[in-house]
């Protein structure tokens, strides 16, 4: 909010160059926030896909969390006015790959009542297959 007041003040003072610099900063902050949200929802999505794969079962709660994470990633990634997305497909894959380690750590705590360490759970699942499943879900409308 403080930035918007500063922007208004700069425009009133005719300091267009400074105002444009502030607008660029605000755009970066907004994009960074969106990317952080996508990363966080990516962890949730991967967490439940890992648990499904490792335990070879699912629950309604996991399925709801998966659907919610997919919807939130899709919504956050949409550029409404400019059309398109913030992240390309390759960047989205890269984000999921980056989130995978944290998702695996959380899954190790939750799956099988936490009896397996992260490394043990990692051997029970196929990382690339899980990321591919996540991407396939994200591509659906």
CSV table of C-alpha atoms in Angstrom, one decimal:
chain,number,residue,atom,x,y,z
A,1,UNK,CA,0.0,0.0,0.0
A,2,UNK,CA,2.9,2.3,0.8
A,3,UNK,CA,4.2,1.8,-2.7
A,4,UNK,CA,0.9,3.0,-4.2
A,5,UNK,CA,0.9,6.2,-2.2
A,6,UNK,CA,4.5,6.8,-3.3
A,7,UNK,CA,3.6,6.1,-6.9
A,8,UNK,CA,0.7,8.6,-6.7
A,9,UNK,CA,3.0,11.2,-5.2
A,10,UNK,CA,5.6,10.7,-7.9
A,11,UNK,CA,3.0,11.1,-10.6
A,12,UNK,CA,1.6,14.3,-9.1
A,13,UNK,CA,5.2,15.6,-9.0
A,14,UNK,CA,5.7,14.7,-12.6
A,15,UNK,CA,8.5,12.3,-11.8
A,16,UNK,CA,7.5,9.8,-14.5
A,17,UNK,CA,10.9,7.9,-14.7
A,18,UNK,CA,10.8,7.3,-11.0
A,19,UNK,CA,7.2,6.3,-11.1
A,20,UNK,CA,7.9,3.8,-13.9
A,21,UNK,CA,10.7,2.3,-11.9
A,22,UNK,CA,8.3,1.8,-9.0
A,23,UNK,CA,5.8,0.2,-11.3
A,24,UNK,CA,8.4,-2.3,-12.4
A,25,UNK,CA,9.2,-3.1,-8.8
A,26,UNK,CA,5.5,-3.6,-8.1
A,27,UNK,CA,5.2,-5.9,-11.1
A,28,UNK,CA,8.2,-8.0,-9.8
A,29,UNK,CA,6.7,-8.2,-6.3
A,30,UNK,CA,3.4,-9.4,-7.8
A,31,UNK,CA,5.0,-12.0,-10.0
A,32,UNK,CA,7.2,-13.2,-7.1
A,33,UNK,CA,4.1,-13.6,-4.9
A,34,UNK,CA,2.4,-15.6,-7.7
A,35,UNK,CA,5.5,-17.9,-8.2
A,36,UNK,CA,5.7,-18.5,-4.4
A,37,UNK,CA,2.0,-19.5,-4.4
A,38,UNK,CA,2.5,-21.9,-7.3
A,39,UNK,CA,5.5,-23.4,-5.5
A,40,UNK,CA,3.5,-23.9,-2.3
A,41,UNK,CA,0.5,-25.5,-4.0
A,42,UNK,CA,3.0,-27.6,-6.0
A,43,UNK,CA,4.3,-29.0,-2.7
A,44,UNK,CA,0.7,-29.9,-1.7
A,45,UNK,CA,0.0,-31.5,-5.1
A,46,UNK,CA,3.1,-33.6,-5.1
A,47,UNK,CA,2.8,-34.6,-1.4
A,48,UNK,CA,-0.6,-36.3,-2.1
A,49,UNK,CA,0.5,-37.8,-5.4
A,50,UNK,CA,3.6,-39.3,-3.6
A,51,UNK,CA,1.4,-40.7,-0.8
A,52,UNK,CA,-1.0,-42.2,-3.4
A,53,UNK,CA,1.8,-43.8,-5.3
A,54,UNK,CA,3.7,-45.1,-2.2
A,55,UNK,CA,0.7,-46.4,-0.4
A,56,UNK,CA,-1.1,-47.6,-3.5
A,57,UNK,CA,-4.3,-46.1,-2.3
A,58,UNK,CA,-6.2,-42.8,-2.0
A,59,UNK,CA,-8.6,-41.0,0.3
A,60,UNK,CA,-11.3,-38.5,-0.5
A,61,UNK,CA,-9.3,-36.0,1.5
A,62,UNK,CA,-6.2,-36.5,-0.6
A,63,UNK,CA,-8.2,-36.3,-3.8
A,64,UNK,CA,-9.8,-33.1,-2.7
A,65,UNK,CA,-6.4,-31.6,-1.8
A,66,UNK,CA,-5.1,-32.6,-5.2
A,67,UNK,CA,-8.0,-31.0,-7.0
A,68,UNK,CA,-7.7,-27.9,-4.9
A,69,UNK,CA,-3.9,-27.6,-5.5
A,70,UNK,CA,-4.4,-28.1,-9.2
A,71,UNK,CA,-7.1,-25.4,-9.4
A,72,UNK,CA,-5.1,-23.0,-7.3
A,73,UNK,CA,-2.0,-23.5,-9.5
A,74,UNK,CA,-4.0,-23.0,-12.6
A,75,UNK,CA,-5.7,-19.9,-11.3
A,76,UNK,CA,-2.5,-18.3,-9.9
A,77,UNK,CA,-0.6,-19.0,-13.2
A,78,UNK,CA,-3.2,-17.3,-15.4
A,79,UNK,CA,-2.5,-13.8,-16.7
A,80,UNK,CA,-6.0,-12.5,-17.1
A,81,UNK,CA,-5.4,-9.1,-18.8
A,82,UNK,CA,-2.3,-10.0,-20.7
A,83,UNK,CA,-3.6,-13.5,-21.5
A,84,UNK,CA,-1.3,-16.4,-21.2
A,85,UNK,CA,0.5,-17.6,-18.1
A,86,UNK,CA,3.2,-16.5,-15.7
A,87,UNK,CA,5.1,-19.8,-16.0
A,88,UNK,CA,5.6,-21.7,-19.3
A,89,UNK,CA,5.2,-25.4,-19.2
A,90,UNK,CA,9.0,-25.9,-18.9
A,91,UNK,CA,9.1,-23.4,-16.0
A,92,UNK,CA,6.2,-25.2,-14.3
A,93,UNK,CA,8.0,-28.5,-14.6
A,94,UNK,CA,11.1,-26.9,-13.1
A,95,UNK,CA,9.1,-25.5,-10.2
A,96,UNK,CA,7.6,-28.9,-9.5
A,97,UNK,CA,11.0,-30.5,-9.6
A,98,UNK,CA,12.2,-27.9,-7.1
A,99,UNK,CA,9.2,-28.5,-4.9
A,100,UNK,CA,9.6,-32.3,-5.0
A,101,UNK,CA,12.1,-32.5,-2.2
A,102,UNK,CA,10.0,-30.7,0.3
A,103,UNK,CA,6.9,-32.7,-0.8
A,104,UNK,CA,8.8,-35.9,-0.3
A,105,UNK,CA,9.9,-34.8,3.2
A,106,UNK,CA,6.3,-34.1,4.2
A,107,UNK,CA,5.1,-37.3,2.6
A,108,UNK,CA,7.7,-39.3,4.7
A,109,UNK,CA,6.1,-37.8,7.8
A,110,UNK,CA,2.5,-38.6,6.7
A,111,UNK,CA,2.7,-41.8,4.6
A,112,UNK,CA,2.7,-45.2,6.4
A,113,UNK,CA,2.3,-43.3,9.7
A,114,UNK,CA,5.8,-41.8,9.3
A,115,UNK,CA,7.7,-45.1,9.6
A,116,UNK,CA,9.9,-44.4,6.6
A,117,UNK,CA,12.6,-41.8,6.1
A,118,UNK,CA,12.6,-39.5,3.1
A,119,UNK,CA,15.3,-41.6,1.3
A,120,UNK,CA,13.4,-44.8,1.9
A,121,UNK,CA,10.1,-43.3,0.6
A,122,UNK,CA,11.9,-41.9,-2.4
A,123,UNK,CA,12.9,-45.5,-3.4
A,124,UNK,CA,9.2,-46.5,-3.3
A,125,UNK,CA,8.0,-44.0,-5.9
A,126,UNK,CA,9.0,-42.8,-9.3
A,127,UNK,CA,9.8,-39.1,-9.2
A,128,UNK,CA,9.5,-38.5,-12.9
A,129,UNK,CA,6.2,-40.3,-13.1
A,130,UNK,CA,4.8,-38.2,-10.2
A,131,UNK,CA,5.9,-35.0,-11.8
A,132,UNK,CA,4.4,-36.2,-15.1
A,133,UNK,CA,1.1,-37.0,-13.3
A,134,UNK,CA,1.1,-33.5,-11.8
A,135,UNK,CA,1.7,-31.9,-15.1
A,136,UNK,CA,-1.1,-33.9,-16.8
A,137,UNK,CA,-3.5,-32.8,-14.1
A,138,UNK,CA,-2.4,-29.2,-14.5
A,139,UNK,CA,-3.0,-29.3,-18.3
A,140,UNK,CA,-6.6,-30.4,-17.8
A,141,UNK,CA,-9.2,-27.6,-17.9
